[in-house]
PDB file of C-alpha atoms and ligand atoms in Angstrom:
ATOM      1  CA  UNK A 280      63.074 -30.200 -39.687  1.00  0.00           C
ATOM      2  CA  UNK A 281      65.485 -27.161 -40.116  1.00  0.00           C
ATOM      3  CA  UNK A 282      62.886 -24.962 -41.418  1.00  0.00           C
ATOM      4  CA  UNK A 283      61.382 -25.082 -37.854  1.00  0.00           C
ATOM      5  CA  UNK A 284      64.104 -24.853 -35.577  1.00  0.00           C
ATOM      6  CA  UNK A 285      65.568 -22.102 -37.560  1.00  0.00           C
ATOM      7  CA  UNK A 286      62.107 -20.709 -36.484  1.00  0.00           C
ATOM      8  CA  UNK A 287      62.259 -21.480 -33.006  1.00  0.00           C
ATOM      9  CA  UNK A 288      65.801 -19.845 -32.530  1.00  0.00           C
ATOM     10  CA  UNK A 289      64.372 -16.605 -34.234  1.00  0.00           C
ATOM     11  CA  UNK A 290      61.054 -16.469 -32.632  1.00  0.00           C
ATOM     12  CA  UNK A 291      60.885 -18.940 -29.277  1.00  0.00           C
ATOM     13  CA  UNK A 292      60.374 -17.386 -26.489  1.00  0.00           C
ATOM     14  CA  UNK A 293      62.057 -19.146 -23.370  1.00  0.00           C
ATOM     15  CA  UNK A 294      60.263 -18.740 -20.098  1.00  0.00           C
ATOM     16  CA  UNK A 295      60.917 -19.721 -16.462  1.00  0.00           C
ATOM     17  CA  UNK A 296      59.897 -23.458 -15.419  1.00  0.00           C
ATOM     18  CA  UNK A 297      61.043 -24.795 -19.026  1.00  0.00           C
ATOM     19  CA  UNK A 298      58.277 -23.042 -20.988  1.00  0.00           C
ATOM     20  CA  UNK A 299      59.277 -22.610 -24.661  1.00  0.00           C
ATOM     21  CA  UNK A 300      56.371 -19.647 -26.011  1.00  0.00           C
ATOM     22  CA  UNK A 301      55.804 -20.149 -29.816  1.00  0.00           C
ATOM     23  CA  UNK A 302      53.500 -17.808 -30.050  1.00  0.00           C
ATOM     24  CA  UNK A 303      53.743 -15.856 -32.764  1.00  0.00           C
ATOM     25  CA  UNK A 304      54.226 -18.663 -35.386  1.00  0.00           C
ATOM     26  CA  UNK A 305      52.457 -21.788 -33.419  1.00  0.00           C
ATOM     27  CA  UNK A 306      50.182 -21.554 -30.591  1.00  0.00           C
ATOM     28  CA  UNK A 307      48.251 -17.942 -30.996  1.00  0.00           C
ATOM     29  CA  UNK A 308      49.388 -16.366 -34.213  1.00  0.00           C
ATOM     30  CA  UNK A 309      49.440 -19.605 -36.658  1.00  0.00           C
ATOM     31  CA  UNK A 310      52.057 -19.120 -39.788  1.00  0.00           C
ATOM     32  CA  UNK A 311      50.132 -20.743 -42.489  1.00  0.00           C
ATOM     33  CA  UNK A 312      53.074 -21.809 -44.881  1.00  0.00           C
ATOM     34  CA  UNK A 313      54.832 -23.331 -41.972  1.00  0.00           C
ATOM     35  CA  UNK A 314      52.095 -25.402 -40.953  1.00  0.00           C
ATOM     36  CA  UNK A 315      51.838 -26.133 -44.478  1.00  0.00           C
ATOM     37  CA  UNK A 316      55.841 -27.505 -44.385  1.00  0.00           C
ATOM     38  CA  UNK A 317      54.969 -29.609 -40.764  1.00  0.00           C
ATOM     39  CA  UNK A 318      51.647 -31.016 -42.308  1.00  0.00           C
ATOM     40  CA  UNK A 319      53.878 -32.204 -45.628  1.00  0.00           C
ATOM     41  CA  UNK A 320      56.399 -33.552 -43.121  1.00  0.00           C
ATOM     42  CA  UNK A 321      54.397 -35.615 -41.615  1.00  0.00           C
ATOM     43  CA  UNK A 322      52.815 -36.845 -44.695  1.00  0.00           C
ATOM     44  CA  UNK A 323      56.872 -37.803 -45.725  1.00  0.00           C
ATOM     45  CA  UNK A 324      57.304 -39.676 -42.134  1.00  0.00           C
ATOM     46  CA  UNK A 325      54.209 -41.761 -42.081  1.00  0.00           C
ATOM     47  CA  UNK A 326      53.558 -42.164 -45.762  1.00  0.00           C
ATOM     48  CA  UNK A 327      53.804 -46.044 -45.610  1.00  0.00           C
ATOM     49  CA  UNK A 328      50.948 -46.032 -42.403  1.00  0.00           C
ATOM     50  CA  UNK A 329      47.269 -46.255 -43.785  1.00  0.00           C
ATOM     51  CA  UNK A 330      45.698 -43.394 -41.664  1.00  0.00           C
ATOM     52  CA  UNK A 331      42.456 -42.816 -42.068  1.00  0.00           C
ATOM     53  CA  UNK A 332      41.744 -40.049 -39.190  1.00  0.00           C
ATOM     54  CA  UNK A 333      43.303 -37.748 -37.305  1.00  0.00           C
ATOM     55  CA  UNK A 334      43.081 -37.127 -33.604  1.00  0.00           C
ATOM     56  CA  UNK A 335      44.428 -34.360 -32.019  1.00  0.00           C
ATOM     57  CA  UNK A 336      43.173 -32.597 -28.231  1.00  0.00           C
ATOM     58  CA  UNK A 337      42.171 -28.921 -28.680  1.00  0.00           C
ATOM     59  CA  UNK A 338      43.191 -26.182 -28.328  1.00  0.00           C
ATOM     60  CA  UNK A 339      46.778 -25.997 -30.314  1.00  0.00           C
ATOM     61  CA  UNK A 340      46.715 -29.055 -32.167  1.00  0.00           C
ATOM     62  CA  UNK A 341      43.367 -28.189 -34.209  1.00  0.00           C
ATOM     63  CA  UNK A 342      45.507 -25.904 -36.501  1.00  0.00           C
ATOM     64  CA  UNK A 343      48.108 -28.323 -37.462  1.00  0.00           C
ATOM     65  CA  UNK A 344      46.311 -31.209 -37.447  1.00  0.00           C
ATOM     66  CA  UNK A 345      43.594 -29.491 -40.039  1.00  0.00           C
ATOM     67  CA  UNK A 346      46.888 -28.193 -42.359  1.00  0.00           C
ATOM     68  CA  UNK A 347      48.292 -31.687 -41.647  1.00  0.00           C
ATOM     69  CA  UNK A 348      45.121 -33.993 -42.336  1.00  0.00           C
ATOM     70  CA  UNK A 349      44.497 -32.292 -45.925  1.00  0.00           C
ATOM     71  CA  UNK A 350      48.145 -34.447 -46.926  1.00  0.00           C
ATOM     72  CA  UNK A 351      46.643 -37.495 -45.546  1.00  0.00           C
ATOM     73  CA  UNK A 352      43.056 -36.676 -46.959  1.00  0.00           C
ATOM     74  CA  UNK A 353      41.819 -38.012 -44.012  1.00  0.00           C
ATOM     75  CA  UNK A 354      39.259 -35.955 -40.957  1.00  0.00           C
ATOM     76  CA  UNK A 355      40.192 -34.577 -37.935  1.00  0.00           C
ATOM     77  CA  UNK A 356      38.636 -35.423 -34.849  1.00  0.00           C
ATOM     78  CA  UNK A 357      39.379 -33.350 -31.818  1.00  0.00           C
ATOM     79  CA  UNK A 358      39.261 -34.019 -28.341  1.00  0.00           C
ATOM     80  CA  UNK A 359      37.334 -31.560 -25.724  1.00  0.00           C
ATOM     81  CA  UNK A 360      38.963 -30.500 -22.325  1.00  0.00           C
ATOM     82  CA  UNK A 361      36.004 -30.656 -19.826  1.00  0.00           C
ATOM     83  CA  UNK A 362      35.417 -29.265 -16.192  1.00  0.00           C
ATOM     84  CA  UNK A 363      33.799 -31.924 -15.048  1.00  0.00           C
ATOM     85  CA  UNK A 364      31.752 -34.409 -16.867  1.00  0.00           C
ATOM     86  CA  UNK A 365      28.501 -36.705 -16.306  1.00  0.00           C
ATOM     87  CA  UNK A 366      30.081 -39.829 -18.206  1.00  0.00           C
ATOM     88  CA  UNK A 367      26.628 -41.108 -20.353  1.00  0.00           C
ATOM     89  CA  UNK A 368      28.199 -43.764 -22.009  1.00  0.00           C
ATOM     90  CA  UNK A 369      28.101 -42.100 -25.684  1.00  0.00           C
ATOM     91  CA  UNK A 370      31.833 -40.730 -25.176  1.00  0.00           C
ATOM     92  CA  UNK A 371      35.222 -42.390 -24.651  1.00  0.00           C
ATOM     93  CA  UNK A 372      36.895 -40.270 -21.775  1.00  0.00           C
ATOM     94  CA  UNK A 373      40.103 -40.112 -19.558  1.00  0.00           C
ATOM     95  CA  UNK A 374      42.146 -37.496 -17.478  1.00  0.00           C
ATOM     96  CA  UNK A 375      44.575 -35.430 -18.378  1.00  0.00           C
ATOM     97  CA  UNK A 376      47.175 -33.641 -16.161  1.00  0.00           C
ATOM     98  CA  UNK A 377      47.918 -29.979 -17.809  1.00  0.00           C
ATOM     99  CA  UNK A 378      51.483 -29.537 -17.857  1.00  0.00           C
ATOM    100  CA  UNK A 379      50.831 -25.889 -18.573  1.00  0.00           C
ATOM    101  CA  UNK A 380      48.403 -25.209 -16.058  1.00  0.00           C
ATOM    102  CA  UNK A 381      48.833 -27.889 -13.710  1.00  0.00           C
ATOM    103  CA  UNK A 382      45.511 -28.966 -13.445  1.00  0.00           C
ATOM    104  CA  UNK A 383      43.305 -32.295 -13.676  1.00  0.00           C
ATOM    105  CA  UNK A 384      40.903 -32.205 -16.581  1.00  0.00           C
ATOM    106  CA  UNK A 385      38.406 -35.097 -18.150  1.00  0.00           C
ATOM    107  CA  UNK A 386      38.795 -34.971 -21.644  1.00  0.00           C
ATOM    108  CA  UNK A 387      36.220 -37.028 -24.193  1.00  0.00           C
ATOM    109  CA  UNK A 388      35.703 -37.750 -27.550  1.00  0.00           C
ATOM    110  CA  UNK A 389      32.405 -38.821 -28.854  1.00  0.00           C
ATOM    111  CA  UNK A 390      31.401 -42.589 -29.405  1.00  0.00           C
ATOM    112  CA  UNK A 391      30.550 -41.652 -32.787  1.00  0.00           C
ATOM    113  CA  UNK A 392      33.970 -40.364 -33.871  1.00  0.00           C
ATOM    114  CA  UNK A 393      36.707 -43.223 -32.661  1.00  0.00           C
ATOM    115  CA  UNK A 394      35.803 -46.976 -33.986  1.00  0.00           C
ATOM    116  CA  UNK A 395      38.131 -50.159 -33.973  1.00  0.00           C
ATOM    117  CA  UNK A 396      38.089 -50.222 -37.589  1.00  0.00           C
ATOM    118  CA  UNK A 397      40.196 -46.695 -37.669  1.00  0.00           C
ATOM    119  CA  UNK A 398      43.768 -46.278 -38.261  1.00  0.00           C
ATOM    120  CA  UNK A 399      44.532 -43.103 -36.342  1.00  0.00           C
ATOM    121  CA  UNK A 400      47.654 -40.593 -36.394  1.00  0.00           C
ATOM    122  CA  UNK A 401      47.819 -38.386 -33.457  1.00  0.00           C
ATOM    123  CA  UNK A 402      48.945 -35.354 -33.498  1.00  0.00           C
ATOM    124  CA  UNK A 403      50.002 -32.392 -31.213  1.00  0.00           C
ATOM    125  CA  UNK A 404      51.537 -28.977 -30.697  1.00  0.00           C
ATOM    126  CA  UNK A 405      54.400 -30.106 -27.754  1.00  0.00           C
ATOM    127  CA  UNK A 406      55.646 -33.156 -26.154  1.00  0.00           C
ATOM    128  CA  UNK A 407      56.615 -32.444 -22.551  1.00  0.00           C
ATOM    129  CA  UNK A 408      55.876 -35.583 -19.809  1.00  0.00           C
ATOM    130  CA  UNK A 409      53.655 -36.707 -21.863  1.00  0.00           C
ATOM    131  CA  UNK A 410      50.255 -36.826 -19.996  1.00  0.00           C
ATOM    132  CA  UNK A 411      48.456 -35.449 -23.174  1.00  0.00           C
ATOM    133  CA  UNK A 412      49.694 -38.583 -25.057  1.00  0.00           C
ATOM    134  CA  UNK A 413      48.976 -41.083 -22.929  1.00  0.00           C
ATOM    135  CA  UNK A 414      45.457 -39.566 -22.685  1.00  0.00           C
ATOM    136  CA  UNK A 415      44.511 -39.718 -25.847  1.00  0.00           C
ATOM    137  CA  UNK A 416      46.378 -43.179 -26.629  1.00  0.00           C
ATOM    138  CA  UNK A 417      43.800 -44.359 -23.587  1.00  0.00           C
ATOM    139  CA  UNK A 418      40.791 -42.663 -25.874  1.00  0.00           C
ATOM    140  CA  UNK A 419      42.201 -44.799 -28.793  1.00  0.00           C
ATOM    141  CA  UNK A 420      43.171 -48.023 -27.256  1.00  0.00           C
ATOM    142  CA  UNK A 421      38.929 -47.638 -25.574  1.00  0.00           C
ATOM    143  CA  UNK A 422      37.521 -47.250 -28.979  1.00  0.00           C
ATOM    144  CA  UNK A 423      39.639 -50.547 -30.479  1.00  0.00           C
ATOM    145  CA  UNK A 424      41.042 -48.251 -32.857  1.00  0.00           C
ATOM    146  CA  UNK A 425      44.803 -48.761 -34.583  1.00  0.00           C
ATOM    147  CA  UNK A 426      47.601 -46.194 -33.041  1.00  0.00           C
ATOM    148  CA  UNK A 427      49.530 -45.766 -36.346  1.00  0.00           C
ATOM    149  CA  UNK A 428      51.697 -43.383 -34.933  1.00  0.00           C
ATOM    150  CA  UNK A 429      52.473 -39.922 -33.122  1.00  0.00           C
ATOM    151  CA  UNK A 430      53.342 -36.756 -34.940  1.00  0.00           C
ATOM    152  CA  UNK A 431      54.646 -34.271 -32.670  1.00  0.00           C
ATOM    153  CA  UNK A 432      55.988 -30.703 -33.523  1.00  0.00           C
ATOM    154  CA  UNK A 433      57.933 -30.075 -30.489  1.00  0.00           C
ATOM    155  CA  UNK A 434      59.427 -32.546 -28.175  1.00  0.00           C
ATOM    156  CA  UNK A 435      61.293 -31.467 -25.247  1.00  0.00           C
ATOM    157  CA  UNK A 436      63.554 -34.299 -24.974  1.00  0.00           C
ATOM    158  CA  UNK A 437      64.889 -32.982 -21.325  1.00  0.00           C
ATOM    159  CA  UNK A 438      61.485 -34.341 -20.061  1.00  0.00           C
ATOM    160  CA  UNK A 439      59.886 -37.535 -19.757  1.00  0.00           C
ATOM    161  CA  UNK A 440      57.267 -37.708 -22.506  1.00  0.00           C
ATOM    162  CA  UNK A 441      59.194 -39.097 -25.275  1.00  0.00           C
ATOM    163  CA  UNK A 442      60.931 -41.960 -23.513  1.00  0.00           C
ATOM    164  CA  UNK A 443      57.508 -42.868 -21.666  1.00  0.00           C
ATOM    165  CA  UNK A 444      55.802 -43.046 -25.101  1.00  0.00           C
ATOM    166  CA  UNK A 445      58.284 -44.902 -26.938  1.00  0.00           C
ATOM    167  CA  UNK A 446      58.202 -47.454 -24.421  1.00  0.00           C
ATOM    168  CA  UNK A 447      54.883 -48.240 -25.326  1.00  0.00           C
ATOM    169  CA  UNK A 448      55.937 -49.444 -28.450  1.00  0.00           C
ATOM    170  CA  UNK A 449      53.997 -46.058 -30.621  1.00  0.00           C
ATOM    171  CA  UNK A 450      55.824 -44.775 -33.123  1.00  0.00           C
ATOM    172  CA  UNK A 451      56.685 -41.655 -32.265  1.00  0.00           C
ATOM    173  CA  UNK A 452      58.096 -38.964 -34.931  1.00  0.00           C
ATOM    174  CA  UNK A 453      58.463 -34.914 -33.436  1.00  0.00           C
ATOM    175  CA  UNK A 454      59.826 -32.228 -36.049  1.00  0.00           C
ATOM    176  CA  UNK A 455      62.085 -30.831 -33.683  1.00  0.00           C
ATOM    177  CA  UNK A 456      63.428 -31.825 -30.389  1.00  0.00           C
ATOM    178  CA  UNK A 457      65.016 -29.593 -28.111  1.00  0.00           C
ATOM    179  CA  UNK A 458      67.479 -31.123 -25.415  1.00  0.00           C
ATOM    180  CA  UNK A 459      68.190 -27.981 -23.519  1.00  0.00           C
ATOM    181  CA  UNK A 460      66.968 -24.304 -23.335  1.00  0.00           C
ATOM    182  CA  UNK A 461      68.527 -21.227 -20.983  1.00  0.00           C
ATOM    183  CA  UNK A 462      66.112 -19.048 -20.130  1.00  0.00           C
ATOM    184  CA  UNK A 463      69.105 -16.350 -19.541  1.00  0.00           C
ATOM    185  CA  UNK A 464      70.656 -16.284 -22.877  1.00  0.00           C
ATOM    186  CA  UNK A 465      67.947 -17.578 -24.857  1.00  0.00           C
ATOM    187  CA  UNK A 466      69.678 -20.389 -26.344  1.00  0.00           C
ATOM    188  CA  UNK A 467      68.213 -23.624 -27.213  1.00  0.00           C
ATOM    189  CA  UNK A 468      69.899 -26.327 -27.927  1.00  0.00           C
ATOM    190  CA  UNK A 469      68.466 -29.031 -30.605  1.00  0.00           C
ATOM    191  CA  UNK A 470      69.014 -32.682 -30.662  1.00  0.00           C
ATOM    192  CA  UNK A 471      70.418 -33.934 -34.105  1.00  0.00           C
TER     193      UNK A 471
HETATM  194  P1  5GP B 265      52.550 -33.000 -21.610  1.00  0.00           P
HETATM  195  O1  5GP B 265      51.181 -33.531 -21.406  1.00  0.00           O
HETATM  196  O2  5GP B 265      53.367 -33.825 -22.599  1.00  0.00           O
HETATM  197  O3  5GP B 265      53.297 -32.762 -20.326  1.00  0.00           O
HETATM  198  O4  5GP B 265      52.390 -31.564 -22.250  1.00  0.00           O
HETATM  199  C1  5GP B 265      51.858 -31.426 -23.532  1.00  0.00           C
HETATM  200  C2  5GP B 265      50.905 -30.274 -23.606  1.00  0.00           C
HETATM  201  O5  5GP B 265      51.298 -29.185 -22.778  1.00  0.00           O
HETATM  202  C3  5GP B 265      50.890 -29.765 -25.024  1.00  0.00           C
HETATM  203  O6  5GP B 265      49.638 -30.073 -25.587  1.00  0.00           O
HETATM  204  C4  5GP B 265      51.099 -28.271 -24.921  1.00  0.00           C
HETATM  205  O7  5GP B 265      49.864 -27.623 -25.143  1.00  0.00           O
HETATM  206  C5  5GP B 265      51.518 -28.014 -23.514  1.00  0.00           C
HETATM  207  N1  5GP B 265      52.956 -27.712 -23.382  1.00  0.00           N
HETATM  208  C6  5GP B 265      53.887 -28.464 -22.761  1.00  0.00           C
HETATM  209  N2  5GP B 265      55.076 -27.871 -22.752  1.00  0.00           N
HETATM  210  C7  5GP B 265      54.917 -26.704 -23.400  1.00  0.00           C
HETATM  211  C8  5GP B 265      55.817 -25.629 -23.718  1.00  0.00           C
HETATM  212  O8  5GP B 265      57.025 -25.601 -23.402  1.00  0.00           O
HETATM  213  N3  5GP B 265      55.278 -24.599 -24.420  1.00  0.00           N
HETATM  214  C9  5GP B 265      53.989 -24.561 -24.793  1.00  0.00           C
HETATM  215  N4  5GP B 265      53.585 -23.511 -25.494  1.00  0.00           N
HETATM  216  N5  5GP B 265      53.101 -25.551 -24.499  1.00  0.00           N
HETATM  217  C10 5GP B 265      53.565 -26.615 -23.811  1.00  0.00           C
END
């Protein structure tokens, strides 16, 4: 999507320990009629799937996946990050490894929310090594529910994530996927 890399070279922010910041468009300040351009992009790239819900994991994927979800007329559910949890059997749950913050964290979505008969699109902010996919592809897969696919806005292609998911057979679509980024000269380097 040129729209958003030409965003990402103007505004990206590359830090130390392969940390791309979108924050003034993506992840803190949210630019409305881009999210409005991702959301009809992903409506183009899964147009033929029957989705019927959203799921994305809070915090940065509640914003696009609300823009997105009003092109697929469908909800959003969103999963919660938890300290620690008492499982009581009305949530699916799994763990999570933070790439950002390199922490373990149980993350659940309620009983009530995820049901085989759903067709679900999953959606999220970055795609790094992947440990935010495969945790909520474990929510899904406990609830019955049909993966129709994976909508990502950022993949970094230098790590793991993408390859890991793909393997698993889920379509996987990201808007932009950067290959290489120098923290020195700022340059980032997009996969065509
Ligand atoms: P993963 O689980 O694939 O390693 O990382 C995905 C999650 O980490 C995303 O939900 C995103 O919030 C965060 N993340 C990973 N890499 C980056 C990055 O370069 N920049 C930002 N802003 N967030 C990232």
């Amino acid at each position: 999507m040129e729209l958003l890399k030409e965003r990402i070279r103007k505004d990206g922010i590359i830090k130390e320990g392969n940390v791309l910041k979108v924050d003034s468009f993506l992840n803190h300040q949210m630019d409305i009629d881009l999210l409005n351009e991702i959301g009809k992009e992903f409506k183009r790239l899964f147009a033929d799937r029957p989705v019927n819900k959203i799921l994305t994991i809070e915090a940065s994927g509640i914003g696009i996946a609300c823009i997105a979800a009003q092109y697929f007329n469908a909800p959003v559910v969103f999963a919660k990050k938890k300290q620690s949890i008492n499982i009581d059997g009305e949530v699916y749950s799994t763990k999570i490894e933070s790439f950002t913050h390199k922490t373990v964290y149980d993350v659940i979505v309620s009983k009530k929310f995820l049901h085989k008969e759903d067709h679900i699109l999953i959606i999220d902010d970055f795609l790094a090594n992947g440990c935010a996919m495969e945790g909520l592809i474990d929510l899904v897969q406990s609830s019955g529910a049909i993966i129709e696919g994976i909508g990502i806005v950022i993949e970094k292609g230098f790590q793991k994530g993408g390859e890991l998911i793909r393997s698993k057979g889920v379509h996987v679509e990201s808007l932009a996927i950067v290959d290489g980024m120098n923290a020195q000269t700022g340059e980032v380097i997009f996969r065509n």
